[in-house]
Short mmCIF file of C-alpha atoms in Angstrom, two decimals:
data_model
loop_
_atom_site.label_atom_id
_atom_site.label_comp_id
_atom_site.label_asym_id
_atom_site.label_seq_id
_atom_site.Cartn_x
_atom_site.Cartn_y
_atom_site.Cartn_z
CA MET A 35 0.00 0.00 0.00
CA PHE A 36 1.26 3.49 -0.82
CA PHE A 37 -0.24 6.81 0.11
CA ALA A 38 0.60 10.51 -0.04
CA TYR A 39 2.47 12.29 2.74
CA SER A 40 -0.40 14.76 3.33
CA ASP A 41 -2.88 11.90 3.93
CA VAL A 42 -1.01 10.25 6.77
CA ASN A 43 -2.28 11.41 10.14
CA ARG A 44 -1.71 9.33 13.24
CA ASP A 45 -4.93 7.30 12.99
CA SER A 46 -4.40 6.38 9.35
CA PHE A 47 -0.77 5.49 10.06
CA VAL A 48 -1.75 3.12 12.88
CA SER A 49 -4.47 1.57 10.72
CA ASN A 50 -2.12 0.95 7.79
CA THR A 51 0.65 -0.39 10.02
CA TYR A 52 -1.64 -2.87 11.75
CA LEU A 53 -3.16 -3.92 8.41
CA LEU A 54 0.30 -4.61 6.99
CA ALA A 55 1.48 -6.48 10.08
CA VAL A 56 -1.63 -8.51 10.89
CA GLY A 57 -3.58 -8.55 7.66
CA LYS A 58 -6.73 -6.89 8.96
CA LEU A 59 -7.92 -3.45 9.98
CA PRO A 60 -7.69 -2.63 13.69
CA THR A 61 -10.79 -2.69 15.86
CA PHE A 62 -9.09 -0.54 18.50
CA ALA A 63 -8.65 3.22 18.77
CA ALA A 64 -6.41 5.77 20.49
CA GLY A 65 -5.90 4.86 24.13
CA ASP A 66 -5.87 1.12 23.51
CA LYS A 67 -2.61 -0.63 24.41
CA LYS A 68 -2.11 -1.90 20.85
CA TYR A 69 -2.64 1.59 19.41
CA GLU A 70 -0.24 3.16 21.89
CA LYS A 71 2.38 0.46 21.26
CA ILE A 72 2.34 1.13 17.51
CA VAL A 73 2.69 4.89 18.13
CA ALA A 74 5.54 4.34 20.61
CA ILE A 75 7.43 2.16 18.11
CA ALA A 76 6.86 4.71 15.36
CA ASN A 77 8.21 7.59 17.43
CA LEU A 78 11.40 5.64 18.10
CA LYS A 79 11.73 4.88 14.39
CA ILE A 80 11.16 8.55 13.50
CA ASP A 81 14.26 9.36 15.56
CA GLU A 82 16.21 6.69 13.68
CA TRP A 83 15.07 8.14 10.36
CA ALA A 84 16.11 11.66 11.37
CA ARG A 85 19.66 10.50 12.12
CA GLU A 86 20.12 8.92 8.69
CA ALA A 87 20.55 12.18 6.74
CA ASP A 88 20.02 15.94 6.74
CA TRP A 89 16.52 15.59 5.35
CA LYS A 90 15.16 18.35 3.16
CA ASN A 91 11.82 18.52 4.97
CA LEU A 92 13.59 19.10 8.30
CA TYR A 93 15.61 22.00 6.89
CA ASP A 94 14.40 25.59 7.30
CA PRO A 95 16.60 28.24 5.63
CA LYS A 96 15.02 31.13 7.54
CA TYR A 97 14.06 29.94 11.00
CA PRO A 98 13.42 32.79 13.49
CA ILE A 99 15.98 32.62 16.30
CA GLY A 100 15.07 35.81 18.14
CA THR A 101 14.98 39.62 18.06
CA ILE A 102 18.06 41.83 18.15
CA SER A 103 18.45 43.54 21.52
CA THR A 104 21.38 45.02 23.45
CA SER A 105 23.22 41.70 23.47
CA ASP A 106 25.59 39.65 21.36
CA THR A 107 24.19 36.23 22.37
CA TYR A 108 20.87 34.60 21.40
CA GLU A 109 19.63 31.20 22.56
CA ILE A 110 18.67 28.59 19.92
CA ASP A 111 15.24 26.96 20.40
CA ASP A 112 15.04 23.39 21.68
CA GLU A 113 13.24 22.24 18.51
CA VAL A 114 16.38 23.08 16.50
CA GLU A 115 18.82 20.17 16.22
CA LYS A 116 21.58 22.27 14.72
CA LEU A 117 22.22 25.49 12.89
CA THR A 118 23.69 24.84 9.46
CA ALA A 119 26.18 26.94 7.57
CA ALA A 120 26.37 25.44 4.12
CA TYR A 121 27.95 27.30 1.23
CA GLY A 122 25.65 30.17 0.28
CA ASP A 123 23.88 30.20 3.66
CA TYR A 124 23.93 33.24 5.89
CA ILE A 125 22.49 34.36 9.17
CA ILE A 126 20.06 37.10 8.26
CA ILE A 127 18.74 39.95 10.37
CA GLN A 128 15.53 41.24 8.82
CA LYS A 129 14.46 44.78 9.69
CA ASP A 130 11.99 47.08 7.90
CA ASP A 131 11.95 44.98 4.71
CA ARG A 132 15.75 44.95 4.59
CA GLU A 133 18.02 41.95 5.08
CA TYR A 134 21.45 42.22 6.70
CA ARG A 135 23.69 39.19 6.15
CA TYR A 136 26.12 37.79 8.70
CA GLN A 137 28.63 35.10 7.83
CA THR A 138 29.27 32.18 10.16
CA VAL A 139 32.78 31.50 11.43
CA ALA A 140 34.33 28.96 13.77
CA PRO A 141 33.63 29.82 17.43
CA GLU A 142 37.31 29.99 18.32
CA ASN A 143 37.87 32.60 15.59
CA LEU A 144 34.92 34.89 16.29
CA LYS A 145 36.75 37.35 18.56
CA MET A 146 39.36 37.91 15.85
CA TYR A 147 36.77 39.61 13.63
CA ASP A 148 36.97 43.25 14.67
CA HIS A 149 34.79 44.63 11.90
CA GLY A 150 32.14 43.36 9.54
CA GLU A 151 29.15 41.11 9.98
CA TYR A 152 30.12 37.78 11.55
CA CYS A 153 28.70 35.32 14.05
CA ALA A 154 29.26 31.80 15.38
CA VAL A 155 27.35 28.97 16.99
CA VAL A 156 28.64 28.44 20.53
CA GLY A 157 26.89 25.54 22.23
CA ARG A 158 23.17 26.27 22.06
CA ASN A 159 23.69 29.98 21.36
CA LEU A 160 24.18 32.16 18.31
CA VAL A 161 26.87 34.71 19.17
CA PHE A 162 27.69 37.80 17.09
CA ASN A 163 31.11 39.44 16.91
CA ARG A 164 29.87 42.48 18.87
CA THR A 165 27.16 43.58 21.27
CA PHE A 166 24.36 45.47 19.55
CA THR A 167 23.09 48.86 20.75
CA SER A 168 19.74 50.59 20.42
CA ASP A 169 21.32 52.86 17.78
CA ASP A 170 22.13 49.96 15.44
CA PRO A 171 20.08 49.86 12.23
CA VAL A 172 19.37 46.16 12.92
CA PHE A 173 18.10 46.80 16.48
CA GLY A 174 14.67 45.19 16.86
CA GLY A 175 15.22 43.10 13.74
CA THR A 176 14.42 39.38 13.50
CA ILE A 177 17.28 36.87 13.37
CA LEU A 178 16.68 34.26 10.65
CA ALA A 179 18.98 31.24 10.51
CA PRO A 180 19.33 28.10 8.37
CA VAL A 181 18.61 25.15 10.66
CA LYS A 182 17.89 21.46 10.80
CA LEU A 183 14.87 20.80 13.02
CA TYR A 184 14.07 17.78 15.13
CA PRO A 185 11.19 15.80 13.56
CA GLU A 186 7.74 16.13 15.07
CA LYS A 187 6.40 13.02 16.78
CA LEU A 188 2.97 11.38 16.59
CA THR A 189 1.81 12.99 19.81
CA SER A 190 -1.80 13.84 18.94
CA ALA A 191 -4.64 12.76 16.65
CA GLY A 192 -3.77 15.64 14.33
CA SER A 193 -0.09 14.66 14.06
CA THR A 194 1.16 13.70 10.61
CA VAL A 195 4.07 11.44 9.72
CA PRO A 196 7.20 13.61 9.26
CA VAL A 197 9.12 10.99 7.26
CA THR A 198 9.64 11.89 3.61
CA ASP A 199 8.14 8.58 2.51
CA PRO A 200 5.58 7.50 5.14
CA ASN A 201 5.62 3.98 3.69
CA TRP A 202 9.06 3.49 5.24
CA LEU A 203 7.67 4.21 8.69
CA VAL A 204 4.71 1.90 8.10
CA LYS A 205 6.96 -0.98 7.01
CA ILE A 206 9.63 -0.59 9.68
CA THR A 207 7.02 -0.23 12.42
CA ALA A 208 5.12 -3.27 11.13
CA ALA A 209 8.41 -5.19 11.10
CA GLU A 210 9.02 -4.37 14.75
CA TRP A 211 5.43 -5.36 15.56
CA VAL A 212 5.77 -8.84 14.03
CA ARG A 213 9.30 -9.43 15.36
CA ASN A 214 7.98 -10.72 18.68
CA ASP A 215 4.88 -12.39 17.21
CA ASN A 216 5.40 -16.16 17.07
CA VAL A 217 2.81 -16.51 14.31
CA ARG A 218 4.08 -13.70 12.07
CA GLN A 219 7.84 -13.60 12.74
CA ASN A 220 8.54 -14.91 9.26
CA GLN A 221 7.36 -11.58 7.83
CA TYR A 222 10.09 -9.67 9.65
CA PRO A 223 13.00 -10.08 7.16
CA ASN A 224 10.86 -9.11 4.17
CA LEU A 225 9.42 -6.04 5.88
CA VAL A 226 12.88 -4.87 6.96
CA ALA A 227 14.24 -5.43 3.44
CA GLU A 228 11.38 -3.42 1.93
CA ALA A 229 11.89 -0.64 4.48
CA ASN A 230 15.64 -0.54 3.75
CA ALA A 231 14.95 -0.23 0.04
CA LEU A 232 12.65 2.73 0.70
CA MET A 233 15.30 4.31 2.91
CA GLU A 234 17.84 4.17 0.09
CA LYS A 235 15.36 5.76 -2.31
CA MET A 236 14.68 8.54 0.20
CA LYS A 237 18.40 9.20 0.55
CA GLU A 238 18.90 9.31 -3.21
CA ALA A 239 16.05 11.81 -3.59
CA ASN A 240 17.46 13.86 -0.73
CA ASP A 241 20.99 14.29 -2.10
CA GLU A 242 20.47 17.91 -3.10
CA SER A 243 19.48 18.84 0.43
CA GLN A 244 22.67 17.65 2.10
CA VAL A 245 24.24 20.42 4.16
CA SER A 246 27.51 20.68 6.02
CA GLU A 247 29.14 23.20 8.31
CA VAL A 248 31.70 25.51 6.72
CA THR A 249 33.97 28.19 8.03
CA ILE A 250 35.28 31.20 6.15
CA ALA A 251 38.85 32.45 5.99
CA MET A 252 40.09 34.76 8.71
CA PRO A 253 40.40 38.42 7.71
CA PRO A 254 43.92 39.74 7.16
CA VAL A 255 43.59 42.18 10.05
CA GLY A 256 42.14 41.24 13.44
CA ARG A 257 42.71 41.73 17.10
CA SER A 258 43.88 39.41 19.83
CA TRP A 259 41.68 38.92 22.91
#
């Protein structure tokens, strides 16, 4: 069975997973132990999927980090796995329909940039090369950063499957379901093989979205702190 990403809410995912694993539609609903077990397995598998690649649908090129104030340091939200700095990416401060671009550098080099627009990711913070003041043209502007987000989980009835190809999640969850079923254990290798094939196809389709951290060359003139 194959279905579109937009069609797969939590109920339809559970129904399709149980149908694939057991061969019949479920007679249970949310709150039932079987329903909750399928959801729990799926949420674990969603984490596994997220670690396989920098998936395009988890990438946001302009995620709002915060608002420029009289500080040089801005905390990154918990839903952000990492801030990316691929070639061509910038940290943008948007103010009054204007965009000011800041290049990302290695944290250990940030203090060597005396002038210009530079910043670095230090732990769970985005740190700029200077403290802003209320007189700065970017003061009050919104910080927009390229990020990879953590995937959303199937936590409510309105949740939808975040995996690029929901059929992978159906098959790998069904495989885990039958793994401990004495009657249906023989289905396990085939379901895993089918899920692995779908994973490879997802990765191939995702190649263009791969991102990596880069640093830029140090300026010829700096200062030592």
